[in-house]
Amino acid sequence: MSQPDNLALAHAHTAELVDFVQRLMQMPSLPGHEGDVARVVENEMHRLGYDEVKTDRVGNVVGVVHGGEAPSLLFNGHMDHVDPGDPAGWPYPPYSATISDDRLWGRAAVDMKGALGAMVYAGGLVRQHDLSLPGDLIVAAVVLEEGGGVGTHELLTYLRPGACVIGEATNGLIMRGHRGRIEFVARVVGRSVHASMPELGANPHYVLARFLDRLERLPMVVDPVFGPASVAPTLYQTDQHSPNVTPGEARLTLDWRSVPGQGPQEVCAVLQPLLIQDLPAGFEAEVQVVENHFVTYTGQQVALPASFPSFLLPENHWLIDSARRVVGAALGREIAVDVWRFATDGGQVASLGIPTVGFGPGDPTIVHTNREHITVSALREALAGYLALATALPRQAL
């Protein structure tokens, strides 16, 4: 079968797909604890007949279905998820994967075990039904996306696909990019004293208060597609726990959403002068990119900067035109193109010059909430779309 009816094929295998997604959702897999899910994904790839299946040193599960001589296509999805919070706030237990009225409820339904399951099954159906592939299809189930992109960072040390599809939620649209995310810490060191004698100290609170006032009024670069960059102060820590001692050090975390052209150095060059402007004597102040430290479920220790680049494919890029065409043909409707509001692993992939788009089931506005759910019909359409991308994307243009 060289030109399958992808939607009919997806219909025929919907029950198997839903069962697989439910099994994934019923296993908690917080960042750094994806081992149980990884083993299920690996076993399912073997059962479905993938030509190659391996687990790398950080715990990514990578399956390959061999195709022709054209460049490979990567389907990228992550196994980890954010904490569900208080189970009492959910309509159904967050790890129950309950189905009600065509909706599959629970943590990671949308972000993103639904898409991951559909990607895994797309590769399996290609092999089981002997479908023709222009080049190899690589399906990667990566770790620690929520924790900082560790899995995809490792993946790109040994893979260079010709193109990539990120399975984050798009509501069935094709996404061509997103703003980046850079996490900074503004650190001010002063002098701690007893709170009854504040005049003897150098209180970093006041330096950061003036910095926040200037930050709120900072003009932002405006991108014609993404709109303005943005910055949000989030966390605040000091070196003191006693209410009657002024701190000697205070740290303010900033979440900066960057537009193209804004890397860590460019943003730091804006923030540092803002922090040290009119800095009184007796203080040291510095803005730095946060470095995160991780331990993977395989025991690997990894340190990475909290910096996730933006990316944007041109509207007329061949990958966007082709993805719209093949997914639209599979689903029988026009497919719109948009950009994500949040950052994904796609920025890492695109930063290496690999054409990257997003396509995934589910509503992105309910990810990380206690309303997270995905419809069975959306899973079915995602499977059909991934089958179309795998078999019909004209990879000779890569």
Short mmCIF file of C-alpha atoms in Angstrom, two decimals:
data_model
loop_
_atom_site.label_atom_id
_atom_site.label_comp_id
_atom_site.label_asym_id
_atom_site.label_seq_id
_atom_site.Cartn_x
_atom_site.Cartn_y
_atom_site.Cartn_z
CA MET A 1 0.00 0.00 0.00
CA SER A 2 1.92 3.06 -1.24
CA GLN A 3 -0.81 5.72 -0.95
CA PRO A 4 -2.95 4.77 2.05
CA ASP A 5 -6.26 6.22 3.14
CA ASN A 6 -4.69 7.59 6.30
CA LEU A 7 -7.92 8.48 8.06
CA ALA A 8 -9.42 5.05 7.39
CA LEU A 9 -6.24 3.42 8.66
CA ALA A 10 -6.35 5.59 11.78
CA HIS A 11 -10.02 4.66 12.33
CA ALA A 12 -9.13 0.98 12.15
CA HIS A 13 -6.47 1.34 14.85
CA THR A 14 -8.07 3.95 17.12
CA ALA A 15 -8.93 1.48 19.89
CA GLU A 16 -5.32 0.24 20.06
CA LEU A 17 -4.00 3.81 20.08
CA VAL A 18 -6.35 4.91 22.86
CA ASP A 19 -5.41 1.89 24.96
CA PHE A 20 -1.72 2.72 24.52
CA VAL A 21 -2.21 6.39 25.43
CA GLN A 22 -4.20 5.38 28.51
CA ARG A 23 -1.39 3.10 29.65
CA LEU A 24 1.11 5.94 29.24
CA MET A 25 -1.10 8.38 31.14
CA GLN A 26 -1.67 5.97 34.02
CA MET A 27 2.07 5.95 34.77
CA PRO A 28 3.33 9.13 36.46
CA SER A 29 6.47 10.40 34.72
CA LEU A 30 7.59 13.65 36.29
CA PRO A 31 10.84 15.09 34.91
CA GLY A 32 13.69 12.75 35.74
CA HIS A 33 11.31 9.87 36.52
CA GLU A 34 10.26 8.72 33.05
CA GLY A 35 11.70 5.20 33.32
CA ASP A 36 8.43 3.26 33.53
CA VAL A 37 6.95 5.10 30.55
CA ALA A 38 10.18 4.69 28.59
CA ARG A 39 10.06 0.92 29.04
CA VAL A 40 6.46 0.79 27.82
CA VAL A 41 7.30 2.93 24.77
CA GLU A 42 10.33 0.77 23.98
CA ASN A 43 8.31 -2.45 24.27
CA GLU A 44 5.52 -1.04 22.10
CA MET A 45 7.97 -0.02 19.38
CA HIS A 46 9.38 -3.55 19.36
CA ARG A 47 5.88 -5.03 19.25
CA LEU A 48 4.89 -2.77 16.36
CA GLY A 49 7.88 -3.90 14.32
CA TYR A 50 10.23 -0.91 14.31
CA ASP A 51 13.49 -1.74 12.53
CA GLU A 52 15.64 -0.19 15.27
CA VAL A 53 14.83 0.67 18.89
CA LYS A 54 17.31 1.99 21.42
CA THR A 55 17.44 3.87 24.70
CA ASP A 56 20.28 6.39 24.89
CA ARG A 57 22.37 7.41 27.90
CA VAL A 58 19.89 10.02 29.23
CA GLY A 59 16.88 7.74 28.70
CA ASN A 60 15.43 8.91 25.38
CA VAL A 61 13.72 6.07 23.50
CA VAL A 62 14.46 6.29 19.78
CA GLY A 63 12.74 4.11 17.21
CA VAL A 64 13.57 3.99 13.50
CA VAL A 65 11.51 2.70 10.58
CA HIS A 66 13.69 2.38 7.51
CA GLY A 67 12.69 4.04 4.26
CA GLY A 68 14.27 5.17 1.02
CA GLU A 69 17.35 7.28 0.37
CA ALA A 70 15.78 10.68 1.10
CA PRO A 71 16.75 12.53 4.29
CA SER A 72 15.20 11.29 7.52
CA LEU A 73 12.15 12.79 9.23
CA LEU A 74 12.07 13.15 13.03
CA PHE A 75 8.90 12.97 15.11
CA ASN A 76 9.75 14.46 18.52
CA GLY A 77 7.60 14.04 21.64
CA HIS A 78 8.38 14.09 25.35
CA MET A 79 7.53 11.55 28.05
CA ASP A 80 7.61 13.82 31.11
CA HIS A 81 4.85 16.07 32.41
CA VAL A 82 4.24 18.71 35.06
CA ASP A 83 2.90 17.86 38.51
CA PRO A 84 -0.89 17.40 38.54
CA GLY A 85 -1.33 19.34 41.78
CA ASP A 86 -4.22 18.60 44.13
CA PRO A 87 -6.18 15.62 42.74
CA ALA A 88 -9.34 17.01 44.35
CA GLY A 89 -9.35 19.82 41.79
CA TRP A 90 -9.71 17.43 38.85
CA PRO A 91 -13.03 16.15 37.47
CA TYR A 92 -11.43 12.68 37.39
CA PRO A 93 -8.26 11.41 39.11
CA PRO A 94 -5.33 12.88 37.14
CA TYR A 95 -3.68 9.52 36.46
CA SER A 96 -6.88 7.60 35.77
CA ALA A 97 -7.02 8.33 32.01
CA THR A 98 -10.81 8.22 32.28
CA ILE A 99 -12.81 8.38 29.05
CA SER A 100 -16.10 10.27 29.21
CA ASP A 101 -18.08 11.64 26.24
CA ASP A 102 -15.23 11.06 23.75
CA ARG A 103 -12.79 12.87 26.08
CA LEU A 104 -9.73 11.28 27.62
CA TRP A 105 -9.08 13.06 30.93
CA GLY A 106 -5.90 13.39 32.90
CA ARG A 107 -2.41 14.77 33.24
CA ALA A 108 -0.36 14.59 30.04
CA ALA A 109 -3.36 13.89 27.80
CA VAL A 110 -2.46 16.97 25.75
CA ASP A 111 1.08 17.65 26.97
CA MET A 112 1.88 15.26 25.51
CA LYS A 113 1.26 11.54 25.82
CA GLY A 114 -1.61 11.73 23.36
CA ALA A 115 0.65 13.03 20.61
CA LEU A 116 3.50 10.74 21.64
CA GLY A 117 1.25 7.71 21.41
CA ALA A 118 0.02 8.75 17.96
CA MET A 119 3.60 9.26 16.76
CA VAL A 120 4.65 5.83 18.01
CA TYR A 121 1.65 4.22 16.33
CA ALA A 122 2.24 6.07 13.07
CA GLY A 123 5.68 4.48 12.83
CA GLY A 124 4.27 1.09 13.73
CA LEU A 125 1.48 1.24 11.15
CA VAL A 126 3.96 2.22 8.45
CA ARG A 127 5.83 -1.00 9.15
CA GLN A 128 2.79 -3.24 9.76
CA HIS A 129 1.04 -2.13 6.54
CA ASP A 130 4.24 -2.00 4.48
CA LEU A 131 3.79 1.66 3.59
CA SER A 132 6.38 3.40 1.46
CA LEU A 133 8.67 5.95 3.14
CA PRO A 134 10.85 8.39 1.15
CA GLY A 135 13.50 8.17 3.88
CA ASP A 136 13.87 6.87 7.42
CA LEU A 137 11.25 7.84 10.00
CA ILE A 138 12.70 8.48 13.46
CA VAL A 139 10.32 8.61 16.43
CA ALA A 140 11.96 10.02 19.55
CA ALA A 141 10.35 9.88 23.00
CA VAL A 142 12.52 12.30 24.95
CA VAL A 143 13.07 12.98 28.63
CA LEU A 144 13.11 16.17 30.70
CA GLU A 145 11.42 18.52 28.25
CA GLU A 146 9.50 20.14 31.08
CA GLY A 147 12.72 20.25 33.07
CA GLY A 148 14.78 22.08 30.48
CA GLY A 149 15.06 20.32 27.12
CA VAL A 150 17.64 17.78 28.29
CA GLY A 151 16.39 14.92 26.12
CA THR A 152 16.31 16.81 22.85
CA HIS A 153 19.68 18.42 23.62
CA GLU A 154 21.17 14.93 23.93
CA LEU A 155 19.31 13.65 20.87
CA LEU A 156 20.84 16.36 18.69
CA THR A 157 24.36 15.31 19.64
CA TYR A 158 23.98 12.19 17.50
CA LEU A 159 21.03 12.83 15.15
CA ARG A 160 20.74 15.28 12.25
CA PRO A 161 17.36 14.65 10.62
CA GLY A 162 16.39 16.39 7.42
CA ALA A 163 13.26 17.82 9.02
CA CYS A 164 11.38 17.62 12.30
CA VAL A 165 7.77 17.57 13.49
CA ILE A 166 7.24 18.60 17.13
CA GLY A 167 4.12 17.01 18.62
CA GLU A 168 3.22 19.73 21.14
CA ALA A 169 -0.45 20.74 21.10
CA THR A 170 -1.55 22.76 18.08
CA ASN A 171 -5.29 21.96 17.94
CA GLY A 172 -4.57 20.35 14.59
CA LEU A 173 -2.92 23.42 13.05
CA ILE A 174 0.59 23.60 11.62
CA MET A 175 2.85 25.75 13.79
CA ARG A 176 5.83 27.51 12.25
CA GLY A 177 7.58 28.89 15.32
CA HIS A 178 7.44 30.44 18.75
CA ARG A 179 9.15 32.96 20.99
CA GLY A 180 12.12 31.75 23.00
CA ARG A 181 12.47 31.54 26.75
CA ILE A 182 15.48 32.59 28.81
CA GLU A 183 15.58 32.38 32.59
CA PHE A 184 17.76 34.98 34.31
CA VAL A 185 18.62 35.67 37.92
CA ALA A 186 19.35 39.20 39.12
CA ARG A 187 21.65 38.80 42.13
CA VAL A 188 22.43 41.64 44.52
CA VAL A 189 24.90 41.33 47.39
CA GLY A 190 24.89 43.90 50.17
CA ARG A 191 25.55 43.72 53.91
CA SER A 192 23.32 41.98 56.44
CA VAL A 193 22.57 43.64 59.80
CA HIS A 194 20.10 43.41 62.65
CA ALA A 195 16.80 44.90 61.56
CA SER A 196 16.88 47.35 64.47
CA MET A 197 19.91 49.07 62.88
CA PRO A 198 19.17 49.12 59.12
CA GLU A 199 21.32 52.20 58.58
CA LEU A 200 24.42 50.08 59.24
CA GLY A 201 23.64 47.64 56.44
CA ALA A 202 23.30 47.58 52.68
CA ASN A 203 19.86 46.11 51.98
CA PRO A 204 19.59 44.46 48.53
CA HIS A 205 15.79 44.73 48.61
CA TYR A 206 15.96 48.41 47.72
CA VAL A 207 18.31 47.84 44.78
CA LEU A 208 15.99 45.19 43.37
CA ALA A 209 12.93 47.36 44.05
CA ARG A 210 14.39 50.15 41.92
CA PHE A 211 15.38 47.58 39.28
CA LEU A 212 11.81 46.24 39.15
CA ASP A 213 10.44 49.74 38.72
CA ARG A 214 12.74 50.33 35.75
CA LEU A 215 12.03 46.84 34.38
CA GLU A 216 8.29 47.45 34.33
CA ARG A 217 8.84 50.52 32.14
CA LEU A 218 11.39 48.89 29.83
CA PRO A 219 10.42 49.25 26.14
CA MET A 220 10.19 45.84 24.49
CA VAL A 221 11.30 44.83 21.01
CA VAL A 222 8.24 44.10 18.87
CA ASP A 223 8.37 41.31 16.29
CA PRO A 224 5.93 41.54 13.34
CA VAL A 225 4.79 37.92 13.88
CA PHE A 226 5.19 37.25 17.60
CA GLY A 227 4.47 40.73 18.89
CA PRO A 228 6.55 42.09 21.77
CA ALA A 229 9.12 40.26 23.80
CA SER A 230 8.08 40.05 27.45
CA VAL A 231 9.61 39.70 30.88
CA ALA A 232 7.99 38.45 34.08
CA PRO A 233 9.58 38.50 37.54
CA THR A 234 8.73 35.15 39.11
CA LEU A 235 10.74 33.92 42.12
CA TYR A 236 12.47 35.82 44.92
CA GLN A 237 14.91 34.47 47.50
CA THR A 238 17.18 35.89 50.17
CA ASP A 239 19.90 34.39 52.33
CA GLN A 240 17.90 35.00 55.52
CA HIS A 241 15.10 33.16 57.33
CA SER A 242 14.79 35.41 60.36
CA PRO A 243 12.31 38.33 60.21
CA ASN A 244 14.56 40.59 62.30
CA VAL A 245 17.67 40.40 60.09
CA THR A 246 18.14 42.23 56.79
CA PRO A 247 19.48 40.04 53.98
CA GLY A 248 23.01 40.17 52.71
CA GLU A 249 21.97 38.72 49.36
CA ALA A 250 18.77 38.66 47.33
CA ARG A 251 18.02 36.87 44.06
CA LEU A 252 15.20 37.66 41.65
CA THR A 253 14.31 35.22 38.87
CA LEU A 254 13.12 36.63 35.55
CA ASP A 255 11.29 34.76 32.79
CA TRP A 256 12.15 36.49 29.50
CA ARG A 257 10.22 35.52 26.37
CA SER A 258 12.47 36.40 23.47
CA VAL A 259 11.77 37.24 19.85
CA PRO A 260 14.12 36.35 16.97
CA GLY A 261 17.43 38.14 17.33
CA GLN A 262 17.36 38.07 21.13
CA GLY A 263 19.78 35.57 22.60
CA PRO A 264 21.04 35.41 26.18
CA GLN A 265 23.90 37.82 25.54
CA GLU A 266 21.69 40.41 23.86
CA VAL A 267 19.13 40.34 26.66
CA CYS A 268 21.77 40.36 29.38
CA ALA A 269 23.24 43.48 27.76
CA VAL A 270 19.86 45.15 28.37
CA LEU A 271 19.26 43.88 31.91
CA GLN A 272 22.70 44.38 33.45
CA PRO A 273 22.83 48.19 32.94
CA LEU A 274 19.27 48.38 34.25
CA LEU A 275 20.32 46.60 37.45
CA ILE A 276 23.48 48.59 38.17
CA GLN A 277 22.06 51.98 37.23
CA ASP A 278 22.81 54.36 40.15
CA LEU A 279 24.04 51.41 42.22
CA PRO A 280 25.01 52.73 45.68
CA ALA A 281 28.36 51.99 47.23
CA GLY A 282 28.55 48.76 49.21
CA PHE A 283 26.64 46.61 46.71
CA GLU A 284 27.54 44.10 44.01
CA ALA A 285 24.94 43.32 41.36
CA GLU A 286 24.90 40.97 38.37
CA VAL A 287 22.43 39.42 35.92
CA GLN A 288 23.18 35.86 34.79
CA VAL A 289 21.46 33.11 32.84
CA VAL A 290 20.29 30.40 35.23
CA GLU A 291 22.09 27.08 34.95
CA ASN A 292 19.90 24.08 35.74
CA HIS A 293 21.22 20.78 37.03
CA PHE A 294 19.42 17.53 36.33
CA VAL A 295 19.72 13.83 37.08
CA THR A 296 18.06 11.63 34.48
CA TYR A 297 16.25 8.42 35.35
CA THR A 298 19.30 6.60 33.97
CA GLY A 299 21.52 8.34 36.53
CA GLN A 300 23.22 10.82 34.20
CA GLN A 301 24.00 14.24 35.67
CA VAL A 302 23.42 17.08 33.20
CA ALA A 303 23.89 20.84 33.52
CA LEU A 304 22.32 23.15 30.93
CA PRO A 305 21.62 26.88 30.72
CA ALA A 306 17.94 27.78 31.02
CA SER A 307 17.84 29.16 27.49
CA PHE A 308 15.46 27.97 24.80
CA PRO A 309 15.73 29.73 21.43
CA SER A 310 12.92 31.17 19.38
CA PHE A 311 12.39 30.03 15.81
CA LEU A 312 10.26 31.02 12.85
CA LEU A 313 9.94 29.38 9.45
CA PRO A 314 8.96 31.74 6.62
CA GLU A 315 5.32 31.48 5.60
CA ASN A 316 6.33 30.30 2.13
CA HIS A 317 8.80 27.67 3.36
CA TRP A 318 8.40 24.42 1.47
CA LEU A 319 7.93 22.42 4.70
CA ILE A 320 4.94 24.51 5.75
CA ASP A 321 3.33 24.30 2.31
CA SER A 322 3.94 20.55 2.12
CA ALA A 323 2.78 19.84 5.67
CA ARG A 324 -0.45 21.79 5.11
CA ARG A 325 -1.09 19.95 1.88
CA VAL A 326 -0.47 16.39 3.07
CA VAL A 327 -2.24 16.79 6.44
CA GLY A 328 -5.14 18.60 4.76
CA ALA A 329 -5.48 15.80 2.22
CA ALA A 330 -5.47 13.19 4.98
CA LEU A 331 -8.10 14.97 7.08
CA GLY A 332 -10.21 16.38 4.25
CA ARG A 333 -10.03 20.03 5.28
CA GLU A 334 -7.90 23.15 5.02
CA ILE A 335 -5.14 23.33 7.63
CA ALA A 336 -4.31 26.77 9.01
CA VAL A 337 -0.83 27.93 10.04
CA ASP A 338 -0.06 29.75 13.28
CA VAL A 339 2.65 30.17 15.94
CA TRP A 340 2.79 28.83 19.48
CA ARG A 341 2.51 31.16 22.47
CA PHE A 342 4.92 28.99 24.49
CA ALA A 343 8.41 27.59 23.88
CA THR A 344 9.07 24.00 22.78
CA ASP A 345 12.00 21.76 21.94
CA GLY A 346 11.52 22.93 18.36
CA GLY A 347 13.75 25.92 19.00
CA GLN A 348 16.70 23.64 19.77
CA VAL A 349 16.13 21.65 16.59
CA ALA A 350 15.64 24.68 14.35
CA SER A 351 18.74 26.39 15.77
CA LEU A 352 20.81 23.72 13.97
CA GLY A 353 19.27 24.63 10.63
CA ILE A 354 16.82 21.72 10.62
CA PRO A 355 13.43 22.75 9.17
CA THR A 356 10.90 22.30 11.98
CA VAL A 357 7.13 22.54 12.27
CA GLY A 358 4.62 21.68 14.96
CA PHE A 359 1.58 19.43 14.62
CA GLY A 360 -0.19 17.87 17.56
CA PRO A 361 -3.63 17.07 18.96
CA GLY A 362 -5.31 18.95 21.78
CA ASP A 363 -6.02 22.45 23.01
CA PRO A 364 -2.83 24.25 24.08
CA THR A 365 -4.77 26.56 26.41
CA ILE A 366 -5.57 23.73 28.86
CA VAL A 367 -2.09 22.21 29.21
CA HIS A 368 -0.71 22.28 32.78
CA THR A 369 -4.26 22.77 34.14
CA ASN A 370 -6.67 20.46 35.98
CA ARG A 371 -8.96 20.64 32.93
CA GLU A 372 -6.50 18.76 30.72
CA HIS A 373 -8.21 16.36 28.35
CA ILE A 374 -8.09 15.27 24.73
CA THR A 375 -10.80 13.91 22.48
CA VAL A 376 -10.57 10.47 20.96
CA SER A 377 -11.37 12.02 17.59
CA ALA A 378 -8.39 14.38 17.96
CA LEU A 379 -6.11 11.40 18.64
CA ARG A 380 -7.47 9.66 15.55
CA GLU A 381 -6.86 12.71 13.38
CA ALA A 382 -3.37 13.13 14.81
CA LEU A 383 -2.54 9.55 13.86
CA ALA A 384 -3.85 10.15 10.33
CA GLY A 385 -1.85 13.37 10.10
CA TYR A 386 1.37 11.74 11.28
CA LEU A 387 0.88 8.89 8.80
CA ALA A 388 0.48 11.46 6.03
CA LEU A 389 3.56 13.40 7.09
CA ALA A 390 5.63 10.21 7.30
CA THR A 391 4.60 8.82 3.93
CA ALA A 392 3.74 11.82 1.75
CA LEU A 393 6.02 14.68 2.80
CA PRO A 394 8.25 15.36 -0.25
CA ARG A 395 11.55 14.84 1.50
CA GLN A 396 13.57 15.15 -1.70
CA ALA A 397 13.21 18.90 -1.10
CA LEU A 398 15.05 18.70 2.23
#
